[in-house]
Coordinates of C-alpha atoms and ligand atoms in Angstrom, one line a residue:
X1 CA 5.0 120.5 15.3
X2 CA 2.4 118.2 16.8
X3 CA 1.4 116.8 13.4
X4 CA 5.0 116.4 12.4
X5 CA 5.8 114.7 15.7
X6 CA 2.9 112.3 15.2
X7 CA 4.2 111.5 11.7
X8 CA 7.7 110.8 13.0
X9 CA 6.5 108.7 15.9
X10 CA 4.4 106.7 13.5
X11 CA 7.4 106.1 11.2
X12 CA 9.5 105.0 14.2
X13 CA 6.7 102.8 15.4
X14 CA 6.4 101.1 12.0
X15 CA 10.0 100.3 12.1
X16 CA 10.0 99.2 15.7
X17 CA 7.1 96.9 15.0
X18 CA 9.2 94.8 12.6
X19 CA 11.6 93.9 15.5
X20 CA 11.0 90.5 17.1
X21 CA 11.3 90.7 20.8
X22 CA 10.3 87.8 23.1
X23 CA 9.1 89.2 26.4
X24 CA 7.8 92.4 24.9
X25 CA 4.0 92.5 25.4
X26 CA 3.4 96.1 24.3
X27 CA 5.8 98.4 22.5
X28 CA 5.7 102.0 21.2
X29 CA 2.2 103.6 21.0
X30 CA 0.7 103.6 24.5
X31 CA 1.7 105.5 27.7
X32 CA 4.2 102.9 28.7
X33 CA 5.6 99.7 27.2
X34 CA 4.9 96.4 28.9
X35 CA 7.5 93.7 29.4
X36 CA 7.1 90.2 30.9
X37 CA 9.2 89.5 34.0
X38 CA 12.5 87.7 33.3
X39 CA 12.8 84.1 34.4
X40 CA 14.2 83.8 38.0
X41 CA 17.6 82.6 36.7
X42 CA 18.2 86.0 35.1
X43 CA 18.8 89.6 36.2
X44 CA 17.8 92.8 34.5
X45 CA 20.6 95.3 33.7
X46 CA 19.7 98.9 32.9
X47 CA 21.9 101.8 31.7
X48 CA 21.4 105.3 30.4
X49 CA 23.6 107.4 28.2
X50 CA 23.4 111.0 27.2
X51 CA 24.8 112.4 23.9
X52 CA 24.8 116.2 23.5
X53 CA 25.8 118.1 20.4
X54 CA 28.9 120.2 21.1
X55 CA 29.8 118.2 24.2
X56 CA 30.0 114.7 22.7
X57 CA 30.0 115.2 19.0
X58 CA 30.2 117.9 16.3
X59 CA 27.5 117.8 13.6
X60 CA 29.9 118.7 10.8
X61 CA 32.0 115.5 11.4
X62 CA 29.3 113.1 12.2
X63 CA 27.1 111.8 9.4
X64 CA 23.5 111.2 10.8
X65 CA 23.8 107.4 10.1
X66 CA 27.0 107.2 12.2
X67 CA 25.4 109.2 15.0
X68 CA 22.3 106.9 15.1
X69 CA 24.7 104.0 15.4
X70 CA 26.8 105.7 18.0
X71 CA 23.9 106.6 20.3
X72 CA 22.9 103.0 20.6
X73 CA 26.5 101.7 20.6
X74 CA 27.5 103.7 23.7
X75 CA 24.6 102.2 25.7
X76 CA 25.4 98.7 24.4
X77 CA 29.1 99.1 25.3
X78 CA 28.1 99.7 28.9
X79 CA 26.0 96.6 28.8
X80 CA 28.9 94.6 27.2
X81 CA 31.2 95.7 30.0
X82 CA 28.9 93.9 32.5
X83 CA 28.4 90.8 30.4
X84 CA 24.8 91.5 29.6
X85 CA 22.7 90.5 26.6
X86 CA 20.8 93.6 25.3
X87 CA 17.1 93.3 24.9
X88 CA 15.3 96.7 24.8
X89 CA 16.0 100.4 24.4
X90 CA 14.1 103.7 24.9
X91 CA 15.3 106.8 23.1
X92 CA 14.5 110.4 23.8
X93 CA 15.6 113.0 21.3
X94 CA 15.8 116.8 21.3
X95 CA 15.7 117.9 17.7
X96 CA 17.0 121.4 16.6
X97 CA 15.6 123.3 13.6
X98 CA 18.5 122.2 11.4
X99 CA 17.5 118.6 11.5
X100 CA 15.9 117.7 8.1
X101 CA 13.7 114.7 7.3
X102 CA 16.6 113.1 5.4
X103 CA 18.9 113.6 8.4
X104 CA 16.3 111.9 10.6
X105 CA 15.9 109.0 8.2
X106 CA 19.6 108.4 8.1
X107 CA 19.9 108.7 11.9
X108 CA 17.2 106.1 12.4
X109 CA 18.7 103.9 9.7
X110 CA 22.0 103.8 11.7
X111 CA 20.2 103.1 14.9
X112 CA 17.9 100.4 13.7
X113 CA 20.7 98.7 11.7
X114 CA 22.7 98.2 14.9
X115 CA 19.5 97.3 16.9
X116 CA 18.7 94.6 14.4
X117 CA 22.2 93.2 14.5
X118 CA 22.3 93.1 18.3
X119 CA 18.8 91.9 19.0
X120 CA 17.6 95.2 20.6
X121 CA 13.9 96.3 20.3
X122 CA 13.1 100.0 20.6
X123 CA 10.1 100.1 22.9
X124 CA 9.6 103.8 23.7
X125 CA 10.9 107.3 24.0
X126 CA 10.1 110.9 23.6
X127 CA 10.6 113.8 21.2
X128 CA 11.1 117.5 21.8
X129 CA 12.2 120.6 19.9
X130 CA 15.3 122.4 21.3
X131 CA 18.5 124.2 20.5
X132 CA 21.0 121.4 20.5
X133 CA 20.7 117.9 19.3
X134 CA 20.5 115.7 22.3
X135 CA 19.9 111.9 22.5
X136 CA 19.2 110.1 25.7
X137 CA 19.1 106.3 25.4
X138 CA 18.1 103.8 28.0
X139 CA 19.2 100.2 27.3
X140 CA 17.9 97.2 29.1
X141 CA 19.5 93.8 29.0
X142 CA 19.8 90.6 31.0
X143 CA 22.5 88.3 32.4
X144 CA 22.5 85.2 34.5
X145 CA 21.8 86.0 38.2
X146 CA 25.1 87.0 40.0
X147 CA 27.2 86.8 36.9
X148 CA 27.4 90.5 35.9
X149 CA 31.0 91.8 35.8
X150 CA 31.7 94.7 38.0
X151 CA 34.6 97.2 38.0
X152 CA 35.0 96.7 41.8
X153 CA 36.1 93.1 41.7
X154 CA 39.8 93.3 40.7
X155 CA 42.3 91.5 43.1
X156 CA 46.0 92.1 43.7
X157 CA 48.0 89.9 41.4
X158 CA 45.3 89.8 38.7
X159 CA 46.4 90.0 35.1
X160 CA 45.1 93.1 33.2
X161 CA 43.8 92.5 29.7
X162 CA 42.4 94.7 27.0
X163 CA 40.4 93.8 23.9
X164 CA 41.2 95.0 20.3
X165 CA 43.4 98.0 19.6
X166 CA 43.8 101.3 21.5
X167 CA 43.9 104.9 20.3
X168 CA 42.2 104.4 16.9
X169 CA 39.1 106.5 17.8
X170 CA 41.2 109.4 19.1
X171 CA 43.3 109.2 15.9
X172 CA 40.2 109.2 13.8
X173 CA 38.7 112.2 15.6
X174 CA 42.0 114.1 15.2
X175 CA 41.9 113.4 11.4
X176 CA 38.3 114.5 11.2
X177 CA 39.2 117.7 13.1
X178 CA 42.3 118.6 11.2
X179 CA 41.9 117.5 7.6
X180 CA 39.6 115.8 5.1
X181 CA 40.2 112.1 5.6
X182 CA 38.7 109.5 3.4
X183 CA 35.5 108.2 5.0
X184 CA 37.0 104.7 4.5
X185 CA 40.1 105.6 6.7
X186 CA 40.1 102.8 9.3
X187 CA 40.7 105.3 12.2
X188 CA 37.8 107.4 11.1
X189 CA 35.6 104.3 10.8
X190 CA 36.7 103.4 14.3
X191 CA 35.6 106.8 15.6
X192 CA 32.3 107.0 13.8
X193 CA 31.2 103.4 14.0
X194 CA 32.4 101.8 17.2
X195 CA 31.6 98.1 17.8
X196 CA 30.3 97.3 21.3
X197 CA 32.0 94.1 22.5
X198 CA 28.8 92.2 23.4
X199 CA 29.9 88.7 22.6
X200 CA 33.2 89.2 24.4
X201 CA 31.5 90.6 27.5
X202 CA 29.1 87.7 27.6
X203 CA 32.0 85.2 27.2
X204 CA 34.0 86.9 30.0
X205 CA 31.0 86.9 32.4
X206 CA 30.7 83.1 32.0
X207 CA 34.4 82.7 32.7
X208 CA 35.0 82.0 36.4
X209 CA 38.6 83.3 36.4
X210 CA 37.6 86.8 35.2
X211 CA 37.1 89.2 38.1
X212 CA 36.5 92.9 37.0
X213 CA 35.7 94.6 33.8
X214 CA 34.6 98.0 32.3
X215 CA 34.4 99.5 28.8
X216 CA 37.0 102.0 27.6
X217 CA 34.8 105.0 26.9
X218 CA 37.0 107.8 28.2
X219 CA 40.6 106.5 27.7
X220 CA 42.7 103.7 29.2
X221 CA 44.3 105.9 31.9
X222 CA 41.0 107.3 33.2
X223 CA 39.0 104.1 32.9
X224 CA 41.8 102.1 34.5
X225 CA 41.9 104.6 37.3
X226 CA 38.1 104.1 37.8
X227 CA 38.5 100.4 37.9
X228 CA 41.4 100.4 40.4
X229 CA 39.7 103.0 42.6
X230 CA 36.5 101.0 42.8
X231 CA 38.5 97.8 43.6
X232 CA 40.8 99.6 46.1
X233 CA 43.9 98.4 44.2
X234 CA 46.7 99.8 42.0
X235 CA 48.0 98.8 38.6
X236 CA 51.1 98.5 36.5
X237 CA 50.9 98.8 32.7
X238 CA 53.7 98.0 30.3
X239 CA 54.1 100.3 27.3
X240 CA 55.7 97.6 25.2
X241 CA 52.6 95.4 25.5
X242 CA 50.0 97.9 24.6
X243 CA 48.1 97.0 21.4
X244 CA 48.3 100.4 19.7
X245 CA 46.1 101.1 16.6
X246 CA 48.2 101.5 13.4
X247 CA 49.1 105.2 13.1
X248 CA 48.1 106.1 16.7
X249 CA 50.5 107.5 19.2
X250 CA 51.1 106.2 22.7
X251 CA 49.2 109.3 23.9
X252 CA 46.2 108.3 21.9
X253 CA 46.4 104.7 23.2
X254 CA 46.8 105.8 26.9
X255 CA 44.4 108.8 27.0
X256 CA 42.2 108.7 23.9
X257 CA 38.5 108.1 24.5
X258 CA 35.8 106.2 22.6
X259 CA 37.6 103.0 21.8
X260 CA 34.8 101.1 23.4
X261 CA 37.1 98.1 24.0
X262 CA 36.8 96.1 27.2
X263 CA 39.4 96.3 30.0
X264 CA 39.2 93.3 32.4
X265 CA 41.2 91.6 35.1
X266 CA 41.6 87.8 35.6
X267 CA 43.2 85.6 38.1
X268 CA 47.0 85.3 37.3
X269 CA 48.0 82.6 35.0
X270 CA 44.5 82.2 33.6
X271 CA 45.5 82.6 30.0
X272 CA 42.3 83.3 28.2
X273 CA 42.3 82.4 24.5
X274 CA 44.2 84.9 22.3
X275 CA 40.9 86.1 21.1
X276 CA 37.2 85.8 22.1
X277 CA 34.1 86.9 20.2
X278 CA 36.5 87.5 17.2
X279 CA 38.4 90.2 19.1
X280 CA 42.1 89.8 20.0
X281 CA 42.9 90.0 23.8
X282 CA 46.2 91.4 25.0
X283 CA 47.8 91.1 28.4
X284 CA 49.0 94.6 29.3
X285 CA 49.8 94.6 33.0
X286 CA 49.1 93.5 36.5
X287 CA 47.0 94.7 39.4
X288 CA 49.1 95.8 42.4
X289 CA 48.3 96.2 46.1
X290 CA 49.1 99.9 46.4
X291 CA 46.7 102.4 45.0
X292 CA 49.2 103.8 42.4
X293 CA 49.1 103.6 38.7
X294 CA 52.5 102.8 37.2
X295 CA 53.6 102.9 33.6
X296 CA 56.6 100.8 32.7
X297 CA 58.3 102.4 29.7
X298 CA 59.7 100.5 26.7
X299 CA 63.1 101.1 28.2
X300 CA 62.0 99.5 31.5
X301 CA 61.8 102.8 33.4
X302 CA 58.9 103.1 35.8
X303 CA 56.9 106.3 36.2
X304 CA 53.5 107.3 37.4
X305 CA 50.8 106.9 34.8
X306 CA 49.1 110.3 34.4
X307 CA 45.3 110.1 34.4
X308 CA 44.0 112.4 31.7
X309 CA 41.2 110.9 29.6
X310 CA 38.0 112.6 28.6
X311 CA 36.0 114.2 31.5
X312 CA 33.3 116.8 31.5
X313 CA 33.7 120.0 33.5
X314 CA 30.7 119.7 35.8
Ligands
MG401 MG1 31.1 102.4 30.7

């Protein structure tokens, strides 16, 4: 294993070397990486994300290339939610016996493709043998001092916006589970190759009227609940205004996870452009002073919004 491990680390290192990264003084190969300090106008954002076979994905539905993409995309989406610009990543992998050299190659192709597109340099990590495929990624990024968007900053009366379309990823997962969809099926693409909304997050963080934001990783209802709880407010969402992915149900849109769109609140009447960072923005509701979540049906009837997105039993 040691020789194989060295060989794999060497291959990763060769690829990582091709990445240009200002501020990186020493990358993969020594005991630690070395980064230059950021200029005083900037702040460092750090996030970690764990992806475990069986808990977050099933090997038979996830091609290795898509999985490499998704491991990084999940970390990047958290950074996008705060308005950060990604810079560096560290990746630790637990590799089971079923992982073949070709599988690893495709996995790293997916990861390095997205890293190249988003300006991220892989600067370190670790490898181990184990029973389940597990990937732990740490993503570091930067934003202007004091400008990071938090989920705790929503105010009563704020408009609630969402980017893109909702429910596509849950629909894609359902199709992967129950049938043999075409790989080009847009819902399947949406599930396998999510796009972190980095440009949009950076745009929102520069916009003084935008108050709170988070990324939709576990479903609109659960993530909206998290945002309102952190902000000490409630919310009212209108079914008729939800941008539902073609073919997806209202249930997919309200409770389906892994859309990786951004949910944000802004001062009322702000009217952001209809799209930013090439992603459409939709006004879906309003922040209220109570702590309740209300769903206004297409018929105008109001009921409590049930909170039932994806959560681990811990
Ligand atoms: Mg998040």
